Short mmCIF file of C-alpha atoms and ligand atoms in Angstrom, two decimals:
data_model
loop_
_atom_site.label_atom_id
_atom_site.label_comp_id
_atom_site.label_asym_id
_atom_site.label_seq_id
_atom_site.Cartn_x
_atom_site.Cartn_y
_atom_site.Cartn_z
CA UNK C 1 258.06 88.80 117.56
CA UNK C 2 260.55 86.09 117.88
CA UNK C 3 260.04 83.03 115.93
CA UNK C 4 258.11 79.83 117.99
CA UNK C 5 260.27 76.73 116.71
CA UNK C 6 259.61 73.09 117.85
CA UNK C 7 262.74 71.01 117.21
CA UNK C 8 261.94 66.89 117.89
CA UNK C 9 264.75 64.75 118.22
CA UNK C 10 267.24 65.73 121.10
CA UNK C 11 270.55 63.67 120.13
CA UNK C 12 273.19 65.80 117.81
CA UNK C 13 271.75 67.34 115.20
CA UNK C 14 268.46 69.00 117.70
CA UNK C 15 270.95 70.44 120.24
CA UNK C 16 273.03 71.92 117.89
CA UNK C 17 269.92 73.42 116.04
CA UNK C 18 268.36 74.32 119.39
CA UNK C 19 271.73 76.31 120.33
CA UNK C 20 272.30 78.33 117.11
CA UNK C 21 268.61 79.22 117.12
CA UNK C 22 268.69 79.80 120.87
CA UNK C 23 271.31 82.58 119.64
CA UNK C 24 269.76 84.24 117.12
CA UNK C 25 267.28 84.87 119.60
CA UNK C 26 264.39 82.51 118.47
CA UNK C 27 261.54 80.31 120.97
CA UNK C 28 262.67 76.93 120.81
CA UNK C 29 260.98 73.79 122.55
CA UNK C 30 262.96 70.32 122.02
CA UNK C 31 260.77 67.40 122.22
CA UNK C 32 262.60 63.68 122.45
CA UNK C 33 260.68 60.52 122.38
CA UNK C 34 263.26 59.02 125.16
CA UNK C 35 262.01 59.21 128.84
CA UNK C 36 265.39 60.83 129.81
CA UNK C 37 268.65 61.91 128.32
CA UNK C 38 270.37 58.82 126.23
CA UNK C 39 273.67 58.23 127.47
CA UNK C 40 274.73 55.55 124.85
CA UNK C 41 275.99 55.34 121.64
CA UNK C 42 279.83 54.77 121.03
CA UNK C 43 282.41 56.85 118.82
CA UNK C 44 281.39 59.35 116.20
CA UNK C 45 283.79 61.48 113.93
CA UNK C 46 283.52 65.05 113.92
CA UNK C 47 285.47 66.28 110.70
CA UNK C 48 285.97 69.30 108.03
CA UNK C 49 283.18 71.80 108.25
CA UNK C 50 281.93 69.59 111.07
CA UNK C 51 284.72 70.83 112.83
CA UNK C 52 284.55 74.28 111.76
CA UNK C 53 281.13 74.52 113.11
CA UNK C 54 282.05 73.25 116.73
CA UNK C 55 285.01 75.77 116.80
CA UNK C 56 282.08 78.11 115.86
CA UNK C 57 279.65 77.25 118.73
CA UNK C 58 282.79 77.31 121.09
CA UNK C 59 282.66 73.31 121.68
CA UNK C 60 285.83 72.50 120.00
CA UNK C 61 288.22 72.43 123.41
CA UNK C 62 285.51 70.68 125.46
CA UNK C 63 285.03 67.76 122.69
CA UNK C 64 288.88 67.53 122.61
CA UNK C 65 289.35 66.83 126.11
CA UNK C 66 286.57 64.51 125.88
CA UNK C 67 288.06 62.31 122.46
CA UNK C 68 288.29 58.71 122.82
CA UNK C 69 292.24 58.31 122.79
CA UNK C 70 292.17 56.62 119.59
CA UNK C 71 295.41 56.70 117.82
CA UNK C 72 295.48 53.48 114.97
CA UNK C 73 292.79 50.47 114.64
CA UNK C 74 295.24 46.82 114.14
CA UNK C 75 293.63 44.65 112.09
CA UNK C 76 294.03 41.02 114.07
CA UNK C 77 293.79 37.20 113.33
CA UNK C 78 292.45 34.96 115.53
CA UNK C 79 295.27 34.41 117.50
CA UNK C 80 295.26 38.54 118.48
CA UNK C 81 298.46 39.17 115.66
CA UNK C 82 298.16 42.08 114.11
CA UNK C 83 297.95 41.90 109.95
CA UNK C 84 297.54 45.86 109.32
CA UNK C 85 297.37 48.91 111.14
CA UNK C 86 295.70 52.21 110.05
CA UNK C 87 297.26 55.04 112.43
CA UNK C 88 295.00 58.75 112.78
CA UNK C 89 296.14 61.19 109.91
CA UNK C 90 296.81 58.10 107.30
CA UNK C 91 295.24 58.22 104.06
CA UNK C 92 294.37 62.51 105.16
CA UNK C 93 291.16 63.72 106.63
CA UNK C 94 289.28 60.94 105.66
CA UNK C 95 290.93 58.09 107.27
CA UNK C 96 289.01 55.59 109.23
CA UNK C 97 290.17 57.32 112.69
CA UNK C 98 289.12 61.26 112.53
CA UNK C 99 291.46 63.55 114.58
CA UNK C 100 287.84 64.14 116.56
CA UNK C 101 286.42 61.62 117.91
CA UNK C 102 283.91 61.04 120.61
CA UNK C 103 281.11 58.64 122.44
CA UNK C 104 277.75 59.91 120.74
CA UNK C 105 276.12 60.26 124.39
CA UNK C 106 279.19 62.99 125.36
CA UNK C 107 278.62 65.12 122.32
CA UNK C 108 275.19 65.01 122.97
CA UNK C 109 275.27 65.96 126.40
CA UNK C 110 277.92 69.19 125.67
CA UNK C 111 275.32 70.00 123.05
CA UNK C 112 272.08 69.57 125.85
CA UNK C 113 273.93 71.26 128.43
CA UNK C 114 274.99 74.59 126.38
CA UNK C 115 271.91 74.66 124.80
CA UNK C 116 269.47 74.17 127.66
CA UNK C 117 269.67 77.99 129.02
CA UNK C 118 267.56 79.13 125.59
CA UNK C 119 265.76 75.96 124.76
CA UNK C 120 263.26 74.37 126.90
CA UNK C 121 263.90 70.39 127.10
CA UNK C 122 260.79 67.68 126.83
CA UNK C 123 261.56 64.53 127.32
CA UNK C 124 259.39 61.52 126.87
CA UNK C 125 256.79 63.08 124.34
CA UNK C 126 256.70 63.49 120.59
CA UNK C 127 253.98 64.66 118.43
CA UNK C 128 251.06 62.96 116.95
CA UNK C 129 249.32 65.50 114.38
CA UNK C 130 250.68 67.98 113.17
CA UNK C 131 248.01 70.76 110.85
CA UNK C 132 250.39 72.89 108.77
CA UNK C 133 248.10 76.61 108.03
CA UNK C 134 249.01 79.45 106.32
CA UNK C 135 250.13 81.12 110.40
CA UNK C 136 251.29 78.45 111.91
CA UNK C 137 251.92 74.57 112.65
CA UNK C 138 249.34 73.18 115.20
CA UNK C 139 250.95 70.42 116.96
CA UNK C 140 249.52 67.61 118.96
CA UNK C 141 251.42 65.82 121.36
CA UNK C 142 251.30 62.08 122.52
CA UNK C 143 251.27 63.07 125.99
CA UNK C 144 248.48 65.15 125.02
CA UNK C 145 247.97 68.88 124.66
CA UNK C 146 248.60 71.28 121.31
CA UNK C 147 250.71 73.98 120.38
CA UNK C 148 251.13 76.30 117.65
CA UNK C 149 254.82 76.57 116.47
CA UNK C 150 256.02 79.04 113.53
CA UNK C 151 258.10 76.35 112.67
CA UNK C 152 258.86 72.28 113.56
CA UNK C 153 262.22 70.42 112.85
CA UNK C 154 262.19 67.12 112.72
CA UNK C 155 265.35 65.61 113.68
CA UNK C 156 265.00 62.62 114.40
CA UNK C 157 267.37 60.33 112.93
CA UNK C 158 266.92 57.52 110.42
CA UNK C 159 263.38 56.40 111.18
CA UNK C 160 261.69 59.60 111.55
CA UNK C 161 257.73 59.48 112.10
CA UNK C 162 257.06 63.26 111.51
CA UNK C 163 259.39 62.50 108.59
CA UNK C 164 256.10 59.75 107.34
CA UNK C 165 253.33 62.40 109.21
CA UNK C 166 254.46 65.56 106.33
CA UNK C 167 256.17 63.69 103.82
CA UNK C 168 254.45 60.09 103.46
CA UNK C 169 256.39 58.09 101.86
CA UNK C 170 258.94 60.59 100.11
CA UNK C 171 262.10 59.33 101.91
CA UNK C 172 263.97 56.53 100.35
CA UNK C 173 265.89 54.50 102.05
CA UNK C 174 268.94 52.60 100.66
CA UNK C 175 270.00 49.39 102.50
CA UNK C 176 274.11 48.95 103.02
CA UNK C 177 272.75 44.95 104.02
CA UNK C 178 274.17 45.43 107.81
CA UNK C 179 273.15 45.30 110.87
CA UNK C 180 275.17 47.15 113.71
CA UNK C 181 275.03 46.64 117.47
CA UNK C 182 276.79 48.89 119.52
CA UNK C 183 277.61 48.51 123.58
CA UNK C 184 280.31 48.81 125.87
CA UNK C 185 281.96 45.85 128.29
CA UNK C 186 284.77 46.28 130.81
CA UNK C 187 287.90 46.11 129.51
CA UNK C 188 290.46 43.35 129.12
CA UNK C 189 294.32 43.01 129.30
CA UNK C 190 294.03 42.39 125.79
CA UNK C 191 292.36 45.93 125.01
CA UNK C 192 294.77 49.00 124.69
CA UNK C 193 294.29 52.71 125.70
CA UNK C 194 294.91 54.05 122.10
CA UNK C 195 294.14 51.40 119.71
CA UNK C 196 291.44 50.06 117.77
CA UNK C 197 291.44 46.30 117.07
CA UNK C 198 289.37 44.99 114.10
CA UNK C 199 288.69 41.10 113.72
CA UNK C 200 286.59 39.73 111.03
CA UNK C 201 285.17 36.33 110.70
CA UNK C 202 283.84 34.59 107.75
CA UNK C 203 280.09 35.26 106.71
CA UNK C 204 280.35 38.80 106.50
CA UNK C 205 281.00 39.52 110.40
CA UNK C 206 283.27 41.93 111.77
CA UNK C 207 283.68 42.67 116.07
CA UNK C 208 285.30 46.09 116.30
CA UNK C 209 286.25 46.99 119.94
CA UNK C 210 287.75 50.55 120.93
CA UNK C 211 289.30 52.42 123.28
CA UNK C 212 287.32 55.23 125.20
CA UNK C 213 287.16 56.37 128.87
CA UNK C 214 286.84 53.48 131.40
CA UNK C 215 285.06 50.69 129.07
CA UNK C 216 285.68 49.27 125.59
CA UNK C 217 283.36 49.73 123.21
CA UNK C 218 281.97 47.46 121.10
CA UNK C 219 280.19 47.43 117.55
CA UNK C 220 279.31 43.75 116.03
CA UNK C 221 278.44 44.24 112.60
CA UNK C 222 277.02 41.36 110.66
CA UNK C 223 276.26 41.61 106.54
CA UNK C 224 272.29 40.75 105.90
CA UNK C 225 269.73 42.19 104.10
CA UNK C 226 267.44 44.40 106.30
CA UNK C 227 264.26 42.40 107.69
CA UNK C 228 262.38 44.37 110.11
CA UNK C 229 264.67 42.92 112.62
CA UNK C 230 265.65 46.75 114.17
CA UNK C 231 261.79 47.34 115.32
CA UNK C 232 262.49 44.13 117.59
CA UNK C 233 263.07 45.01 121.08
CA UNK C 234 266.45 44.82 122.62
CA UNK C 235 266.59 41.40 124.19
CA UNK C 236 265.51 39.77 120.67
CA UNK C 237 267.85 41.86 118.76
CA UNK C 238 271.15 40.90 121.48
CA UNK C 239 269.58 37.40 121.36
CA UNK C 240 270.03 37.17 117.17
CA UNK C 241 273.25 39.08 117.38
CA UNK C 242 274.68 36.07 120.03
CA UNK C 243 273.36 33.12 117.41
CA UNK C 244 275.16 34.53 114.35
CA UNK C 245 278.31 35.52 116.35
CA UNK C 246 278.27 32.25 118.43
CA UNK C 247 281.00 30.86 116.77
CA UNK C 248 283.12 33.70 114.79
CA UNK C 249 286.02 32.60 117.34
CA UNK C 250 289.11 35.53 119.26
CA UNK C 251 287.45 36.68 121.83
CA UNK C 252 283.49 36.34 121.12
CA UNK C 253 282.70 34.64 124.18
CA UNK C 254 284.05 37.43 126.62
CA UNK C 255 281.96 39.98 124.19
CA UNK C 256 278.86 37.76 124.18
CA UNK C 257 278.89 37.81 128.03
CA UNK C 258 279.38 41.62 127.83
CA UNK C 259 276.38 42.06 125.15
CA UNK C 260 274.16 39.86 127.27
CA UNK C 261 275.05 42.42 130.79
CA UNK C 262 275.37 45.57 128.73
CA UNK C 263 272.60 48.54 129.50
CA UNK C 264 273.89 50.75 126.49
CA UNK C 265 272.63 48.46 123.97
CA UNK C 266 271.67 50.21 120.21
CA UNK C 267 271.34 48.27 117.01
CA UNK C 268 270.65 49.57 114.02
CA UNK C 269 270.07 48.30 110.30
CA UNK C 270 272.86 50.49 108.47
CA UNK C 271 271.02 52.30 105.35
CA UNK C 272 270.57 55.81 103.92
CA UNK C 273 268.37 58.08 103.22
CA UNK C 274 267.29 60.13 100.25
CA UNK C 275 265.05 62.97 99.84
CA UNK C 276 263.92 65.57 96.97
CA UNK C 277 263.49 68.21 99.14
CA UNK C 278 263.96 68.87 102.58
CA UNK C 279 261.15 70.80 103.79
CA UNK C 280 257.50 71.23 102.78
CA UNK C 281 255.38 74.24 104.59
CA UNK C 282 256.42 74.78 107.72
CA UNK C 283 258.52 71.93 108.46
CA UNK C 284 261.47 70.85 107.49
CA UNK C 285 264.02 67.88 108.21
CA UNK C 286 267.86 68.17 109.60
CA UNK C 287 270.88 65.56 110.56
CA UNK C 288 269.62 62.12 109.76
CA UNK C 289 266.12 62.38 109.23
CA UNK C 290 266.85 64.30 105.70
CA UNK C 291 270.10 62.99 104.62
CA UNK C 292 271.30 59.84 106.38
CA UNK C 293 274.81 58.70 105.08
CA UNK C 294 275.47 55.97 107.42
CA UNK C 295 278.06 54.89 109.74
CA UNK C 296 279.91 53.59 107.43
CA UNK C 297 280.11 57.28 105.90
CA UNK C 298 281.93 58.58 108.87
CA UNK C 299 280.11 61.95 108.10
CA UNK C 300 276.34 61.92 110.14
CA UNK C 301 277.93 63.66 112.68
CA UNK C 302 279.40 66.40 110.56
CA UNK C 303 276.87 66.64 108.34
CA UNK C 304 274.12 66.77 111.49
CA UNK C 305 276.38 69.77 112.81
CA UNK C 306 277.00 71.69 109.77
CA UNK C 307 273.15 71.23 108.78
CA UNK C 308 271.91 72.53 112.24
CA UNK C 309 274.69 75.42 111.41
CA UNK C 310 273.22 76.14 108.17
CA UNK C 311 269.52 76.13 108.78
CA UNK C 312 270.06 78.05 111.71
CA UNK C 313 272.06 80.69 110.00
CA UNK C 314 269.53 81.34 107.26
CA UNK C 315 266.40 81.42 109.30
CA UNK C 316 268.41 84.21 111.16
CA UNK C 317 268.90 85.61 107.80
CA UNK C 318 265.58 85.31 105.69
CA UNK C 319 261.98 86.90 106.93
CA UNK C 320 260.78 84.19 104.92
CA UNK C 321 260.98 80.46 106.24
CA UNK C 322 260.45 79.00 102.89
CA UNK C 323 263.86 81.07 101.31
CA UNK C 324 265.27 80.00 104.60
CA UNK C 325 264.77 76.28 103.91
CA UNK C 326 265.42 76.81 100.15
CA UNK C 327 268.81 78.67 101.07
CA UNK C 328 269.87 75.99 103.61
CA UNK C 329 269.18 72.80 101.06
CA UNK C 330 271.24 74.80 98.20
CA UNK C 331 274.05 74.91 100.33
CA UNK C 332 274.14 71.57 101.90
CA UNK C 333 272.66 69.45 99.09
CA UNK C 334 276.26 69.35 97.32
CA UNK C 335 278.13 68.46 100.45
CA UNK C 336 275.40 65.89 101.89
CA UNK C 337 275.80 63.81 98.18
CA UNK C 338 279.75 64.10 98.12
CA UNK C 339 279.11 62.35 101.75
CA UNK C 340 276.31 60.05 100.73
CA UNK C 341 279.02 58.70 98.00
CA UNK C 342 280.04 55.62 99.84
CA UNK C 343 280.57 52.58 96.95
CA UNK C 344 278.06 50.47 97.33
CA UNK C 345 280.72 47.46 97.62
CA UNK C 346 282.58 48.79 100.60
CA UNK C 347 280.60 47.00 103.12
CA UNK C 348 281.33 43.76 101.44
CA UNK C 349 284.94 44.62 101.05
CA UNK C 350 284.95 45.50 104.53
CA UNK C 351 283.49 42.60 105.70
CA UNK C 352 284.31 39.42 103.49
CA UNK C 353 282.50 36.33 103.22
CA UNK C 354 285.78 33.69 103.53
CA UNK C 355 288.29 32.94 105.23
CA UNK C 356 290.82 33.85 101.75
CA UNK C 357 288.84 37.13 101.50
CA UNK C 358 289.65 38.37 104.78
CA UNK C 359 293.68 37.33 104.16
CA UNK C 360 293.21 39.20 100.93
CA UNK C 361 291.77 42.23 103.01
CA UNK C 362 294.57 42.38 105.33
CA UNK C 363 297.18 41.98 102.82
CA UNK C 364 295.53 45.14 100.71
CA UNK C 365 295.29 46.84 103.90
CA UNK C 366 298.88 46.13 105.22
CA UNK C 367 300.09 46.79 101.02
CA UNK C 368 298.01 50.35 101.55
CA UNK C 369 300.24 51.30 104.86
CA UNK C 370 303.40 51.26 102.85
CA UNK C 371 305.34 54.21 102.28
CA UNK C 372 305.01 54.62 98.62
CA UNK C 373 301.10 53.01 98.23
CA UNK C 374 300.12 55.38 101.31
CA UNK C 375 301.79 58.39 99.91
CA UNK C 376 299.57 57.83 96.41
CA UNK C 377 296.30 56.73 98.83
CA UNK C 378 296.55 59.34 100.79
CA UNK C 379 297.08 62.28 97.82
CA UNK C 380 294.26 60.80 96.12
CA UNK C 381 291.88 60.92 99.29
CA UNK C 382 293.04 64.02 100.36
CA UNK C 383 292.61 65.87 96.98
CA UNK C 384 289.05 65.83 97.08
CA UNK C 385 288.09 69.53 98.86
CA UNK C 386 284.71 69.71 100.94
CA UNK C 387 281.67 70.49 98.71
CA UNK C 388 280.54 73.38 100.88
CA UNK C 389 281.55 76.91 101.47
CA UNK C 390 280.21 77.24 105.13
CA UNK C 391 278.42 81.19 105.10
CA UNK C 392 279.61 83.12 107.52
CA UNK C 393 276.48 84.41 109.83
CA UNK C 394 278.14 86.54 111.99
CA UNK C 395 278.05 84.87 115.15
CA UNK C 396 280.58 82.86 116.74
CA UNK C 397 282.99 83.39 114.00
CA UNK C 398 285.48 85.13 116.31
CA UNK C 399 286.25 83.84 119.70
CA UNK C 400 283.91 86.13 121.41
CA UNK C 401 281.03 85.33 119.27
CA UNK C 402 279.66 88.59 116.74
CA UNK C 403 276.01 88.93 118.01
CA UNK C 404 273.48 89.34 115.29
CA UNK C 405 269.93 90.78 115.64
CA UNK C 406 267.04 88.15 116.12
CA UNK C 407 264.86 87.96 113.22
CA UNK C 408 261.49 89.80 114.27
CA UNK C 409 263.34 91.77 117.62
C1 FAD Y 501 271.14 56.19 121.08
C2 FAD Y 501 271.95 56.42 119.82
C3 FAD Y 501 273.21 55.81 119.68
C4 FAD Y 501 273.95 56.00 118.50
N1 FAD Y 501 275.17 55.40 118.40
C5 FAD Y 501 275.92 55.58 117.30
C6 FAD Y 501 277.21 55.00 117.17
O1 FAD Y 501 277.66 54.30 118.07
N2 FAD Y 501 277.93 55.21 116.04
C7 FAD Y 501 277.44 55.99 115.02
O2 FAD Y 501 278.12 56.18 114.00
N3 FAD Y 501 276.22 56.57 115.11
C8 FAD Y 501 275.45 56.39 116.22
N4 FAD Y 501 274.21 56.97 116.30
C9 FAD Y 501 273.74 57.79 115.17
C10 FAD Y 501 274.41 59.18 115.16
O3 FAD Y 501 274.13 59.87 116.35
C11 FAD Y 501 273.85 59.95 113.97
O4 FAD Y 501 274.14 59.24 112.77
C12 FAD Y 501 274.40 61.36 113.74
O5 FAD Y 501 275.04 61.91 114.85
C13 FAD Y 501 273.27 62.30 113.29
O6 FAD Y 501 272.46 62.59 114.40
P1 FAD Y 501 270.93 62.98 114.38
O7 FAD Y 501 270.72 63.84 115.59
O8 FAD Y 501 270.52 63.48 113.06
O9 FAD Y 501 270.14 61.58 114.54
P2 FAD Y 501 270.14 60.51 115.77
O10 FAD Y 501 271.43 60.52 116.48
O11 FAD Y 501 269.65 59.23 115.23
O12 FAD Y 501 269.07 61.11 116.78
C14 FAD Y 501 267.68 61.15 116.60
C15 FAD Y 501 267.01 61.48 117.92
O13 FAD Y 501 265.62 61.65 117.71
C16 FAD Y 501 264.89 60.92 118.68
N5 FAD Y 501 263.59 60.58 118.09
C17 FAD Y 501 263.33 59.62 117.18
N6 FAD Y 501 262.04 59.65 116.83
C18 FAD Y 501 261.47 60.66 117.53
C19 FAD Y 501 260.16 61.20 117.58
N7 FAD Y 501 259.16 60.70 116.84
N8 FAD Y 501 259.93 62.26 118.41
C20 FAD Y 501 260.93 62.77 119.18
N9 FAD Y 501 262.20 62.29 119.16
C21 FAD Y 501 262.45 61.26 118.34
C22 FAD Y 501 265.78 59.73 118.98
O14 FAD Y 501 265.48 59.14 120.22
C23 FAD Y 501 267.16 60.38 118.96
O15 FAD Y 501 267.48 60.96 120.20
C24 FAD Y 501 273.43 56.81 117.45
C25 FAD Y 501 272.17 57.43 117.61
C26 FAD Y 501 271.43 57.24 118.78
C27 FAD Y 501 270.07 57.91 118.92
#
């Protein structure tokens, strides 16, 4: 008998899951808290392994043709001149700009749409009790009924609350002190088709606006202490994010109007997440949910797509769920902490307090683009190899995709 596997959280890291699993010829139901399919979300980096997985599921072309156009991000002064640039494939694979980039809600939706003939879709409902026994998880629903699963994944990003149901308080979270919001406004003669432009104003505030499709998208970050503010509701969280950028000067006031109209509104306190272990029973946690790096990592997206490759791959492998899960943390625990390594001072570097730490910024960041500083940046970044061997499972390694036996067929 095929494995019965309830996957929550239907964003990057579920889809992917629900896919590989879908493969290896496994039950899966997807349950998302959302009413409907979330469009929103702006530009995520697919890199490395992350990469090597979505040439493995047969994505890679179809995210390509969908990548934001992003060539460089220009660092700008308030009168729009630009005091550095950072152009894609400077300072190696881990630049600012990955060579793969695209709007969270269109990687999503390739991931939905593939995965959707083996993988029934719920939206609107997530679970309320869950009993782990010796045969089975019995799962209770808010929208009421229950269900016994073999398995659950819960991936569902930073906050997860079947994360708290199995694990109480395990998770620890690590504040970066920032607060993002992230939503798109109609571009601007000012805006260009393959550039980034950066501003940052004093107080620790930065407005980021890039290219992608037929809007510019916007992320406002701001440097404070997390205060319960992202469990506010939308119009109180826009409302806060227009008082503290009220007066940070370019062009606020045509983003403020924007923020105020925008429908693809997220905001998020900017934090990771730690974990002993990744699993207890039955259940076990993927993309986010287990090993949040941040934004500021450039890496949730990778490491949600390798990790759905991974735990996929050795459930197909192992009888056993609990060497499955044991298997999959071995070989993503080193990789998830090389990614998790972001210096705790990078968000203040990145956004300074004054008005003389943001010249001093630019002028390290202008020193950095220079032939002979880049040249020792970049062989420094780039000589760091990935901390994970990716297993090959014998599917989708070669373009027509090896097919291996289900577990239990
Ligand atoms: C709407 C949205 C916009 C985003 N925008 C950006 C962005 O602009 N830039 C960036 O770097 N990162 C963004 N992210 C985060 C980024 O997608 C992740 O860091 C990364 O891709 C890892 O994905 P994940 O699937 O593990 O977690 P997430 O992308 O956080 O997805 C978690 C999913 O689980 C769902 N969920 C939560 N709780 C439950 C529950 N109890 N039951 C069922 N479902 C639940 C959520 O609605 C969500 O769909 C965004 C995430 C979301 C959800």
């Amino acid at each position: 008998m095929a494995r019965d596997v309830l996957i929550t959280g239907a964003s990057v890291a579920g889809p992917a899951l629900a896919w590989w699993l879908g493969r290896y010829g496994m039950n899966v139901t997807v349950v998302e808290r959302a009413p409907e399919f979330r469009d929103n979300g702006q530009n995520v980096d697919i890199r490395g392994a992350g990469r090597v997985v979505a040439q493995r599921m047969g994505i890679e072309d179809e995210i390509a043709a969908r990548t934001t156009g992003e060539k460089a991000i220009a660092f700008v002064d308030e009168k729009n001149e630009v005091q550095a640039q950072i152009d894609v494939g400077d300072f190696g694979a881990g630049g600012p700009t990955a060579e793969l980039e695209i709007l969270r809600g269109d990687l999503s939706r390739i991931l939905v749409e593939r995965s959707r003939d083996k993988a029934r879709y719920q939206f609107g409902d997530r679970i309320t009790a869950l009993d782990d026994g010796p045969d089975g998880v019995d799962v209770t629903f808010e929208k009421g009924g229950r269900r016994r699963f073999d398995l659950v994944i819960a991936a569902e990003g930073i906050g997860s609350a079947t994360r708290t149901l199995v694990f109480g308080d395990e998770a620890r979270r690590k504040p970066l002190d920032l607060y993002m919001g992230y939503f798109s406004i109609p571009p601007a003669p000012t805006d260009s088709e393959d550039t980034a432009r950066w501003f940052n104003a004093p107080a620790g505030r930065s407005v980021f606006l890039r290219p992608g499709g037929d809007a510019t998208h916007v992320v406002l970050t701001a440097q404070q202490p997390p205060d319960g503010r992202e469990d506010l509701e939308p119009s109180e969280q826009k409302a806060w994010l227009r008082k503290t950028f009220a007066d940070a000067g370019w062009e606020i006031a045509r983003v403020l109007d924007g923020l105020d109209k925008a429908d693809d509104f997220y905001f998020e306190a900017i934090g990771q997440v730690k974990m002993d272990r990744w699993s207890k029973g039955r259940v076990a946690l993927l993309g986010d949910a287990a090993y949040c790096a941040s934004p500021i990592s450039g890496m949730g997206t990778s490491l949600a797509l390798v990790g759905a490759y991974v735990l996929a791959g050795e459930l197909s492998r192992h009888e056993d769920h609990e060497a499955a899960f044991a298997a999959y943390e071995r070989i993503m625990r080193p990789y998830v902490e090389q990614a998790q390594n972001v210096p705790k001072l990078g968000p203040r570097i990145a956004q300074p307090q004054t008005r003389f730490g943001i010249a001093l910024q630019q002028w390290a960041l202008d020193l950095s683009t220079k032939p002979l500083v880049k040249s020792v940046a970049t062989k420094l970044m780039s000589s760091k190899p990935e901390k994970i061997d990716l297993p090959n499972y014998g599917y989708g390694v070669d373009a027509g995709g090896l097919k291996t036996p289900a577990v239990g067929d």
